[in-house]
């Protein structure tokens, strides 16, 4: 009997990436084999993101491409899952316009995926299974990691913030935290399997509330004691939940990387209030200063939305001012796009696309200049790099990340994947560094 093959396409954030790792792990346990090209797979899975309009368009474009493959091979299975599937209008669209989709499931019942595969193969009929709420957290699911030496670890699911532009609370549900004991067990097993760095994941990771009163900072201290673990990272933080105790953890915990992603979204206090972000510009900048004072050299990244409804030129100037003062190492910048089902969808003062694009270009120019300046300061220094694998820059070159999450490319005659190596930085670029291994 021919072995079954699969291919997963992932849109969106690290949470989606980890969900795809779990699905891959479950399929491997069932005897399926991964393939690099979707056209060679017996089962194609598309894991969707609902945060940005561009991800929506890419998803439907990808789905359209599978029509002919399904026509040529009726046994070819098409599976769609992820955040978009938690929206009824998306499911209705798929049923009406993309009848070649075989399996539809959401964010809350990934553990059912193997069962849905079996049902689709045996019953030869469409499988649709969407849970409106998360229910109990299912532990012990397998995962096929993207990197041998790094691992993504979900510590909580869902979000309670209801920012007016964001669909996540509606697609991922309310906040649910895993037990500290389960997280510690998973990380110890990962370390035993060769993992040196973990990335703790949650929609709002620093609002984690584990059993027995263990908050996020306390969890960091516990993980810091695990022998063999080299680095701890986390994503994503909400400024309103960044406690003094967590800032102190950066000082006390040698394994906690001196790097933080702290989304600001806008530099205008008026727009931040309209976004329901629960802080203003001054409070955010005070938090940045507190971090930089407590943790000298900490690197910072952020998310910024350009063109939120009602954003004036004065509001945008406040964003440019905040970026100039915070001096981020990098930023994920986005054009605001209407998300069906969010409060901001109904705001009347939407910004014209040409205005959004013009502001976006100015922001990117400012941010790239700051990034280039900050990277230039690394030339001549020696940085410890965890090597992720071969670099895209050429043969016999490898790429990895510093403690501060700087991307470093360097040449090596031997494969350094998974190793922590010292690299002397010889050149800086806007988005990366180059160096020589010592």
Tab-separated table of C-alpha atoms in Angstrom:
chain	number	residue	atom	x	y	z
A	1	UNK	CA	0.000	0.000	0.000
A	2	UNK	CA	1.367	3.405	-1.016
A	3	UNK	CA	2.242	5.604	1.956
A	4	UNK	CA	0.140	8.754	2.333
A	5	UNK	CA	1.870	12.126	2.060
A	6	UNK	CA	0.937	15.585	3.348
A	7	UNK	CA	1.834	19.241	2.930
A	8	UNK	CA	0.928	22.103	5.303
A	9	UNK	CA	0.682	25.743	4.252
A	10	UNK	CA	0.704	28.111	7.234
A	11	UNK	CA	-0.470	31.717	7.275
A	12	UNK	CA	-0.120	33.996	10.312
A	13	UNK	CA	1.668	34.106	13.618
A	14	UNK	CA	3.811	31.778	15.724
A	15	UNK	CA	0.639	30.328	17.276
A	16	UNK	CA	-0.402	29.155	13.820
A	17	UNK	CA	3.112	27.837	13.163
A	18	UNK	CA	2.938	25.780	16.336
A	19	UNK	CA	-0.549	24.498	15.454
A	20	UNK	CA	0.943	23.321	12.156
A	21	UNK	CA	3.774	21.603	14.021
A	22	UNK	CA	1.164	19.744	16.097
A	23	UNK	CA	-0.808	18.704	13.017
A	24	UNK	CA	2.399	17.475	11.390
A	25	UNK	CA	3.217	15.502	14.536
A	26	UNK	CA	-0.200	13.824	14.549
A	27	UNK	CA	0.045	12.930	10.860
A	28	UNK	CA	3.519	11.460	11.336
A	29	UNK	CA	2.127	9.267	14.125
A	30	UNK	CA	-0.510	8.041	11.650
A	31	UNK	CA	2.213	7.028	9.212
A	32	UNK	CA	1.917	9.973	6.834
A	33	UNK	CA	5.067	11.438	5.266
A	34	UNK	CA	5.653	15.181	4.680
A	35	UNK	CA	6.531	16.456	1.196
A	36	UNK	CA	8.008	19.813	0.206
A	37	UNK	CA	5.593	20.547	-2.642
A	38	UNK	CA	1.816	20.718	-2.258
A	39	UNK	CA	1.363	19.186	-5.724
A	40	UNK	CA	3.035	15.984	-4.524
A	41	UNK	CA	0.823	15.537	-1.439
A	42	UNK	CA	-2.142	13.239	-0.896
A	43	UNK	CA	-3.409	15.603	1.805
A	44	UNK	CA	-3.062	19.402	1.600
A	45	UNK	CA	-3.689	21.396	4.773
A	46	UNK	CA	-4.081	25.175	4.788
A	47	UNK	CA	-3.793	26.747	8.239
A	48	UNK	CA	-5.391	30.187	8.066
A	49	UNK	CA	-4.944	33.568	9.722
A	50	UNK	CA	-7.717	36.132	10.166
A	51	UNK	CA	-5.659	39.043	11.477
A	52	UNK	CA	-4.741	40.700	8.165
A	53	UNK	CA	-6.688	41.155	4.927
A	54	UNK	CA	-3.667	40.034	2.898
A	55	UNK	CA	-3.698	36.618	4.586
A	56	UNK	CA	-7.382	36.241	3.654
A	57	UNK	CA	-6.656	36.927	-0.007
A	58	UNK	CA	-3.676	34.582	-0.097
A	59	UNK	CA	-5.755	31.818	1.474
A	60	UNK	CA	-8.588	32.016	-1.055
A	61	UNK	CA	-6.058	32.294	-3.872
A	62	UNK	CA	-4.316	29.138	-2.652
A	63	UNK	CA	-7.641	27.354	-2.268
A	64	UNK	CA	-8.571	28.202	-5.843
A	65	UNK	CA	-5.358	26.653	-7.117
A	66	UNK	CA	-6.373	23.256	-5.693
A	67	UNK	CA	-9.536	22.913	-7.807
A	68	UNK	CA	-7.810	21.302	-10.791
A	69	UNK	CA	-5.735	18.993	-8.592
A	70	UNK	CA	-8.933	17.756	-6.944
A	71	UNK	CA	-10.565	17.260	-10.352
A	72	UNK	CA	-7.599	15.205	-11.570
A	73	UNK	CA	-7.424	13.139	-8.356
A	74	UNK	CA	-10.729	12.715	-6.445
A	75	UNK	CA	-8.825	10.975	-3.602
A	76	UNK	CA	-6.749	14.122	-2.974
A	77	UNK	CA	-7.852	15.597	0.384
A	78	UNK	CA	-8.126	19.353	0.934
A	79	UNK	CA	-8.214	20.448	4.594
A	80	UNK	CA	-8.671	24.006	5.890
A	81	UNK	CA	-8.321	25.062	9.500
A	82	UNK	CA	-7.170	27.921	11.738
A	83	UNK	CA	-8.585	31.261	12.755
A	84	UNK	CA	-10.603	32.018	9.627
A	85	UNK	CA	-12.636	28.860	10.182
A	86	UNK	CA	-14.013	30.310	13.437
A	87	UNK	CA	-15.970	32.850	11.362
A	88	UNK	CA	-19.281	31.613	9.997
A	89	UNK	CA	-19.202	33.845	6.906
A	90	UNK	CA	-15.902	32.211	5.875
A	91	UNK	CA	-17.329	28.700	6.263
A	92	UNK	CA	-20.400	29.731	4.238
A	93	UNK	CA	-18.133	31.086	1.474
A	94	UNK	CA	-16.085	27.894	1.358
A	95	UNK	CA	-19.188	25.686	1.172
A	96	UNK	CA	-20.718	27.820	-1.589
A	97	UNK	CA	-17.674	28.593	-3.753
A	98	UNK	CA	-15.065	25.928	-2.942
A	99	UNK	CA	-16.939	22.593	-2.850
A	100	UNK	CA	-13.693	20.640	-3.343
A	101	UNK	CA	-12.717	21.275	0.304
A	102	UNK	CA	-13.042	17.990	2.238
A	103	UNK	CA	-12.303	18.922	5.871
A	104	UNK	CA	-13.028	22.143	7.795
A	105	UNK	CA	-12.089	22.555	11.462
A	106	UNK	CA	-11.162	25.404	13.776
A	107	UNK	CA	-8.668	26.523	16.376
A	108	UNK	CA	-10.226	24.723	19.355
A	109	UNK	CA	-10.321	21.131	18.116
A	110	UNK	CA	-6.999	20.491	16.403
A	111	UNK	CA	-6.703	17.272	18.423
A	112	UNK	CA	-9.618	15.895	16.349
A	113	UNK	CA	-7.707	16.228	13.078
A	114	UNK	CA	-6.638	12.536	12.796
A	115	UNK	CA	-10.243	11.456	13.408
A	116	UNK	CA	-11.521	13.866	10.739
A	117	UNK	CA	-8.956	12.495	8.267
A	118	UNK	CA	-10.146	8.935	8.936
A	119	UNK	CA	-13.786	9.931	8.577
A	120	UNK	CA	-13.148	11.714	5.285
A	121	UNK	CA	-11.276	8.717	3.867
A	122	UNK	CA	-13.808	6.125	5.065
A	123	UNK	CA	-17.080	7.975	4.560
A	124	UNK	CA	-16.124	9.836	1.374
A	125	UNK	CA	-18.058	12.892	2.565
A	126	UNK	CA	-17.211	16.412	3.733
A	127	UNK	CA	-16.207	16.814	7.400
A	128	UNK	CA	-17.046	20.089	9.160
A	129	UNK	CA	-16.267	20.338	12.875
A	130	UNK	CA	-16.079	23.782	14.486
A	131	UNK	CA	-16.115	24.311	18.232
A	132	UNK	CA	-17.346	27.758	19.322
A	133	UNK	CA	-15.343	27.611	22.555
A	134	UNK	CA	-12.078	26.088	23.669
A	135	UNK	CA	-13.134	23.750	26.453
A	136	UNK	CA	-10.453	21.864	28.345
A	137	UNK	CA	-6.864	22.198	27.123
A	138	UNK	CA	-5.720	18.941	25.511
A	139	UNK	CA	-2.212	18.025	26.656
A	140	UNK	CA	0.390	15.676	25.243
A	141	UNK	CA	-0.181	16.239	21.531
A	142	UNK	CA	2.848	15.390	19.370
A	143	UNK	CA	4.660	18.039	17.320
A	144	UNK	CA	7.157	18.049	14.469
A	145	UNK	CA	9.415	21.043	15.175
A	146	UNK	CA	10.599	23.426	12.482
A	147	UNK	CA	14.050	23.603	14.123
A	148	UNK	CA	15.993	20.936	16.001
A	149	UNK	CA	17.403	23.330	18.598
A	150	UNK	CA	14.415	25.658	19.041
A	151	UNK	CA	10.828	24.984	20.056
A	152	UNK	CA	7.548	26.864	20.278
A	153	UNK	CA	5.663	26.247	23.528
A	154	UNK	CA	2.070	27.393	23.991
A	155	UNK	CA	1.475	28.389	27.598
A	156	UNK	CA	-1.986	29.893	27.097
A	157	UNK	CA	-4.713	30.247	24.509
A	158	UNK	CA	-7.181	32.990	23.658
A	159	UNK	CA	-7.416	36.679	24.464
A	160	UNK	CA	-9.605	38.865	26.708
A	161	UNK	CA	-8.507	42.289	25.441
A	162	UNK	CA	-10.992	43.007	22.628
A	163	UNK	CA	-8.947	45.643	20.838
A	164	UNK	CA	-11.446	47.213	18.459
A	165	UNK	CA	-9.475	46.302	15.316
A	166	UNK	CA	-8.772	42.674	16.225
A	167	UNK	CA	-10.694	39.483	15.471
A	168	UNK	CA	-8.526	37.197	17.657
A	169	UNK	CA	-10.808	37.069	20.748
A	170	UNK	CA	-13.580	35.853	18.457
A	171	UNK	CA	-11.451	33.211	16.696
A	172	UNK	CA	-9.241	32.016	19.570
A	173	UNK	CA	-11.741	32.431	22.432
A	174	UNK	CA	-11.219	33.589	26.004
A	175	UNK	CA	-7.903	33.263	27.807
A	176	UNK	CA	-7.076	29.788	29.099
A	177	UNK	CA	-3.749	29.021	30.762
A	178	UNK	CA	-1.964	25.687	30.906
A	179	UNK	CA	-0.862	24.214	34.212
A	180	UNK	CA	2.730	25.137	35.155
A	181	UNK	CA	3.502	21.455	35.744
A	182	UNK	CA	2.484	20.586	32.158
A	183	UNK	CA	4.611	23.395	30.722
A	184	UNK	CA	7.637	22.360	32.785
A	185	UNK	CA	7.162	18.719	31.751
A	186	UNK	CA	7.007	19.675	28.072
A	187	UNK	CA	10.092	21.894	28.253
A	188	UNK	CA	12.135	19.240	30.079
A	189	UNK	CA	11.192	16.719	27.382
A	190	UNK	CA	12.176	19.204	24.675
A	191	UNK	CA	15.552	19.849	26.322
A	192	UNK	CA	16.140	16.091	26.547
A	193	UNK	CA	15.462	16.014	22.791
A	194	UNK	CA	18.155	18.590	22.055
A	195	UNK	CA	16.251	21.861	22.328
A	196	UNK	CA	18.344	24.800	23.564
A	197	UNK	CA	15.842	27.646	23.137
A	198	UNK	CA	12.103	27.889	23.776
A	199	UNK	CA	9.651	30.554	22.670
A	200	UNK	CA	6.685	30.823	25.051
A	201	UNK	CA	3.543	31.640	23.112
A	202	UNK	CA	0.220	33.261	23.878
A	203	UNK	CA	-1.977	35.927	22.349
A	204	UNK	CA	-1.209	37.923	25.497
A	205	UNK	CA	1.508	35.852	27.079
A	206	UNK	CA	2.198	38.028	30.121
A	207	UNK	CA	-1.389	37.728	31.354
A	208	UNK	CA	-0.722	34.023	31.985
A	209	UNK	CA	-2.432	32.771	35.147
A	210	UNK	CA	-1.449	29.236	36.010
A	211	UNK	CA	-2.555	26.987	38.862
A	212	UNK	CA	-1.546	27.745	42.455
A	213	UNK	CA	-1.183	31.481	41.742
A	214	UNK	CA	1.730	31.069	39.314
A	215	UNK	CA	1.830	34.171	37.128
A	216	UNK	CA	3.969	34.682	34.027
A	217	UNK	CA	6.994	36.063	35.841
A	218	UNK	CA	6.921	33.165	38.322
A	219	UNK	CA	6.783	30.724	35.393
A	220	UNK	CA	9.897	32.352	33.892
A	221	UNK	CA	11.788	31.881	37.162
A	222	UNK	CA	10.744	28.204	37.254
A	223	UNK	CA	11.815	27.582	33.656
A	224	UNK	CA	15.127	29.325	34.295
A	225	UNK	CA	16.043	26.473	36.656
A	226	UNK	CA	15.772	23.742	34.004
A	227	UNK	CA	19.207	22.258	33.416
A	228	UNK	CA	20.292	22.169	29.795
A	229	UNK	CA	17.945	24.931	28.649
A	230	UNK	CA	19.977	27.839	27.267
A	231	UNK	CA	17.470	30.486	26.190
A	232	UNK	CA	13.911	31.593	26.993
A	233	UNK	CA	11.898	33.961	24.799
A	234	UNK	CA	8.243	34.927	24.763
A	235	UNK	CA	5.669	36.497	22.462
A	236	UNK	CA	3.425	38.479	22.458
A	237	UNK	CA	3.265	40.954	25.335
A	238	UNK	CA	0.567	43.491	26.057
A	239	UNK	CA	1.977	46.692	27.593
A	240	UNK	CA	-0.819	46.873	30.178
A	241	UNK	CA	0.277	43.514	31.624
A	242	UNK	CA	4.048	44.073	31.696
A	243	UNK	CA	4.686	43.936	35.451
A	244	UNK	CA	7.651	45.136	37.486
A	245	UNK	CA	8.127	41.497	38.516
A	246	UNK	CA	8.545	40.496	34.870
A	247	UNK	CA	11.013	43.329	34.252
A	248	UNK	CA	12.990	42.084	37.257
A	249	UNK	CA	13.009	38.592	35.719
A	250	UNK	CA	15.097	40.000	32.864
A	251	UNK	CA	17.653	41.008	35.508
A	252	UNK	CA	17.556	37.835	37.592
A	253	UNK	CA	17.092	35.063	35.018
A	254	UNK	CA	20.238	34.463	32.984
A	255	UNK	CA	18.388	32.329	30.414
A	256	UNK	CA	15.721	34.943	29.651
A	257	UNK	CA	16.866	36.635	26.442
A	258	UNK	CA	17.286	40.404	26.693
A	259	UNK	CA	14.756	41.024	23.969
A	260	UNK	CA	11.073	41.916	24.024
A	261	UNK	CA	8.291	42.347	21.502
A	262	UNK	CA	6.029	45.084	22.881
A	263	UNK	CA	3.260	46.057	20.419
A	264	UNK	CA	2.306	49.739	20.604
A	265	UNK	CA	-0.017	49.918	17.535
A	266	UNK	CA	-0.143	53.742	17.556
A	267	UNK	CA	1.677	56.700	19.094
A	268	UNK	CA	-1.502	58.751	19.456
A	269	UNK	CA	-3.215	58.530	22.840
A	270	UNK	CA	-6.505	59.407	21.158
A	271	UNK	CA	-6.194	56.552	18.679
A	272	UNK	CA	-4.985	54.154	21.401
A	273	UNK	CA	-8.186	54.875	23.315
A	274	UNK	CA	-10.248	54.228	20.173
A	275	UNK	CA	-8.334	50.956	19.782
A	276	UNK	CA	-9.196	49.987	23.399
A	277	UNK	CA	-5.527	49.457	24.250
A	278	UNK	CA	-5.733	50.518	27.939
A	279	UNK	CA	-2.630	52.762	27.929
A	280	UNK	CA	-1.617	56.093	26.442
A	281	UNK	CA	1.526	57.308	24.713
A	282	UNK	CA	3.139	58.615	27.879
A	283	UNK	CA	2.489	55.412	29.822
A	284	UNK	CA	3.956	53.325	27.023
A	285	UNK	CA	7.114	55.440	26.726
A	286	UNK	CA	7.535	55.315	30.530
A	287	UNK	CA	7.406	51.514	30.294
A	288	UNK	CA	10.051	51.537	27.546
A	289	UNK	CA	12.287	53.718	29.691
A	290	UNK	CA	11.779	51.451	32.708
A	291	UNK	CA	12.811	48.428	30.631
A	292	UNK	CA	15.891	50.116	29.187
A	293	UNK	CA	16.970	51.349	32.616
A	294	UNK	CA	16.560	47.962	34.299
A	295	UNK	CA	17.983	45.956	31.393
A	296	UNK	CA	20.738	47.927	29.607
A	297	UNK	CA	21.108	46.823	25.999
A	298	UNK	CA	17.680	45.173	25.780
A	299	UNK	CA	16.462	44.981	22.189
A	300	UNK	CA	12.877	45.839	21.368
A	301	UNK	CA	10.463	45.249	18.516
A	302	UNK	CA	6.871	46.339	18.093
A	303	UNK	CA	3.706	46.258	15.972
A	304	UNK	CA	2.299	49.451	14.455
A	305	UNK	CA	-0.957	49.924	12.559
A	306	UNK	CA	-1.110	52.803	10.084
A	307	UNK	CA	-4.423	54.338	9.058
A	308	UNK	CA	-6.756	53.242	11.859
A	309	UNK	CA	-10.182	54.885	11.376
A	310	UNK	CA	-10.075	58.560	12.355
A	311	UNK	CA	-6.269	58.809	12.321
A	312	UNK	CA	-5.340	62.396	11.461
A	313	UNK	CA	-1.993	63.700	10.260
A	314	UNK	CA	-1.436	64.927	13.821
A	315	UNK	CA	-2.133	61.437	15.194
A	316	UNK	CA	0.325	59.931	12.722
A	317	UNK	CA	2.937	62.533	13.710
A	318	UNK	CA	2.565	61.249	17.280
A	319	UNK	CA	3.386	57.745	16.028
A	320	UNK	CA	6.521	58.984	14.270
A	321	UNK	CA	7.505	60.817	17.450
A	322	UNK	CA	7.027	57.708	19.589
A	323	UNK	CA	9.120	55.598	17.200
A	324	UNK	CA	11.897	58.202	17.303
A	325	UNK	CA	11.885	58.142	21.105
A	326	UNK	CA	11.507	54.387	21.619
A	327	UNK	CA	14.131	53.603	18.948
A	328	UNK	CA	13.019	50.064	18.246
A	329	UNK	CA	15.408	47.552	16.764
A	330	UNK	CA	12.678	46.442	14.378
A	331	UNK	CA	8.958	46.853	13.793
A	332	UNK	CA	6.146	44.979	12.098
A	333	UNK	CA	4.194	47.687	10.300
A	334	UNK	CA	0.708	47.160	8.912
A	335	UNK	CA	-1.886	49.055	6.943
A	336	UNK	CA	-5.182	48.968	8.822
A	337	UNK	CA	-7.641	46.601	7.161
A	338	UNK	CA	-11.282	46.124	8.114
A	339	UNK	CA	-11.900	42.870	9.963
A	340	UNK	CA	-15.503	41.674	9.684
A	341	UNK	CA	-16.995	41.234	13.148
A	342	UNK	CA	-14.848	43.814	14.961
A	343	UNK	CA	-16.134	47.143	16.377
A	344	UNK	CA	-13.806	49.151	14.101
A	345	UNK	CA	-15.526	47.628	11.065
A	346	UNK	CA	-18.455	49.956	11.718
A	347	UNK	CA	-16.395	53.134	12.276
A	348	UNK	CA	-17.390	55.659	9.622
A	349	UNK	CA	-14.158	57.652	9.398
A	350	UNK	CA	-12.138	55.093	7.404
A	351	UNK	CA	-8.864	56.416	5.953
A	352	UNK	CA	-8.388	56.485	2.147
A	353	UNK	CA	-5.945	53.853	0.878
A	354	UNK	CA	-3.625	56.387	-0.732
A	355	UNK	CA	-3.302	58.260	2.578
A	356	UNK	CA	-2.539	55.030	4.430
A	357	UNK	CA	0.137	54.061	1.925
A	358	UNK	CA	1.814	57.480	2.039
A	359	UNK	CA	1.984	57.394	5.840
A	360	UNK	CA	3.134	53.794	5.814
A	361	UNK	CA	6.061	54.666	3.544
A	362	UNK	CA	7.151	57.487	5.853
A	363	UNK	CA	7.006	55.212	8.883
A	364	UNK	CA	9.009	52.463	7.166
A	365	UNK	CA	11.666	54.974	6.069
A	366	UNK	CA	12.044	56.241	9.640
A	367	UNK	CA	12.077	52.735	11.120
A	368	UNK	CA	14.614	51.398	8.615
A	369	UNK	CA	16.956	54.277	9.398
A	370	UNK	CA	16.803	53.543	13.120
A	371	UNK	CA	17.284	49.796	12.545
A	372	UNK	CA	20.347	50.430	10.392
A	373	UNK	CA	21.852	52.760	13.013
A	374	UNK	CA	21.286	50.287	15.836
A	375	UNK	CA	22.732	47.392	13.847
A	376	UNK	CA	25.829	49.424	12.937
A	377	UNK	CA	26.694	49.626	16.650
A	378	UNK	CA	27.293	45.845	16.671
A	379	UNK	CA	30.209	45.965	14.226
A	380	UNK	CA	33.383	44.918	16.046
A	381	UNK	CA	31.531	43.167	18.881
A	382	UNK	CA	31.433	39.437	19.568
A	383	UNK	CA	27.957	37.905	19.760
A	384	UNK	CA	26.858	34.452	20.831
A	385	UNK	CA	24.678	33.008	18.068
A	386	UNK	CA	22.345	30.019	18.165
A	387	UNK	CA	22.668	28.619	14.641
A	388	UNK	CA	19.335	27.818	12.987
A	389	UNK	CA	20.695	26.307	9.775
A	390	UNK	CA	22.065	27.165	6.335
A	391	UNK	CA	21.768	30.816	5.342
A	392	UNK	CA	19.983	32.025	2.234
A	393	UNK	CA	22.953	34.292	1.448
A	394	UNK	CA	25.217	31.673	-0.138
A	395	UNK	CA	26.900	28.268	0.083
A	396	UNK	CA	28.775	27.357	3.258
A	397	UNK	CA	27.024	30.192	5.096
A	398	UNK	CA	24.884	29.743	8.168
A	399	UNK	CA	22.330	31.915	9.951
A	400	UNK	CA	21.360	32.269	13.573
A	401	UNK	CA	20.112	34.651	16.220
A	402	UNK	CA	21.817	36.549	18.996
A	403	UNK	CA	20.390	36.839	22.492
A	404	UNK	CA	18.814	40.082	21.277
A	405	UNK	CA	17.232	38.304	18.284
A	406	UNK	CA	19.559	39.873	15.715
A	407	UNK	CA	19.909	37.766	12.587
A	408	UNK	CA	23.575	36.924	11.903
A	409	UNK	CA	24.995	35.340	8.725
A	410	UNK	CA	28.504	33.837	8.747
A	411	UNK	CA	30.660	31.394	6.767
A	412	UNK	CA	31.656	28.006	8.094
A	413	UNK	CA	33.236	24.951	6.492
A	414	UNK	CA	31.361	22.665	8.895
A	415	UNK	CA	27.661	22.456	9.684
A	416	UNK	CA	27.005	24.485	12.843
A	417	UNK	CA	23.231	23.942	12.973
A	418	UNK	CA	21.954	23.748	16.547
A	419	UNK	CA	25.192	24.995	18.109
A	420	UNK	CA	25.855	28.123	20.152
A	421	UNK	CA	28.883	29.812	18.591
A	422	UNK	CA	30.758	33.092	19.058
A	423	UNK	CA	30.723	35.331	15.998
A	424	UNK	CA	32.639	38.585	15.534
A	425	UNK	CA	30.399	41.064	13.708
A	426	UNK	CA	32.147	42.538	10.666
A	427	UNK	CA	29.291	44.176	8.768
A	428	UNK	CA	25.805	45.502	9.445
A	429	UNK	CA	22.739	45.752	7.222
A	430	UNK	CA	19.293	47.184	7.886
A	431	UNK	CA	17.798	43.824	8.823
A	432	UNK	CA	20.790	41.600	9.585
A	433	UNK	CA	24.429	41.338	10.635
A	434	UNK	CA	27.388	39.539	9.070
A	435	UNK	CA	30.353	38.091	10.896
A	436	UNK	CA	33.217	35.648	11.236
A	437	UNK	CA	33.018	32.599	13.485
A	438	UNK	CA	35.652	32.555	16.231
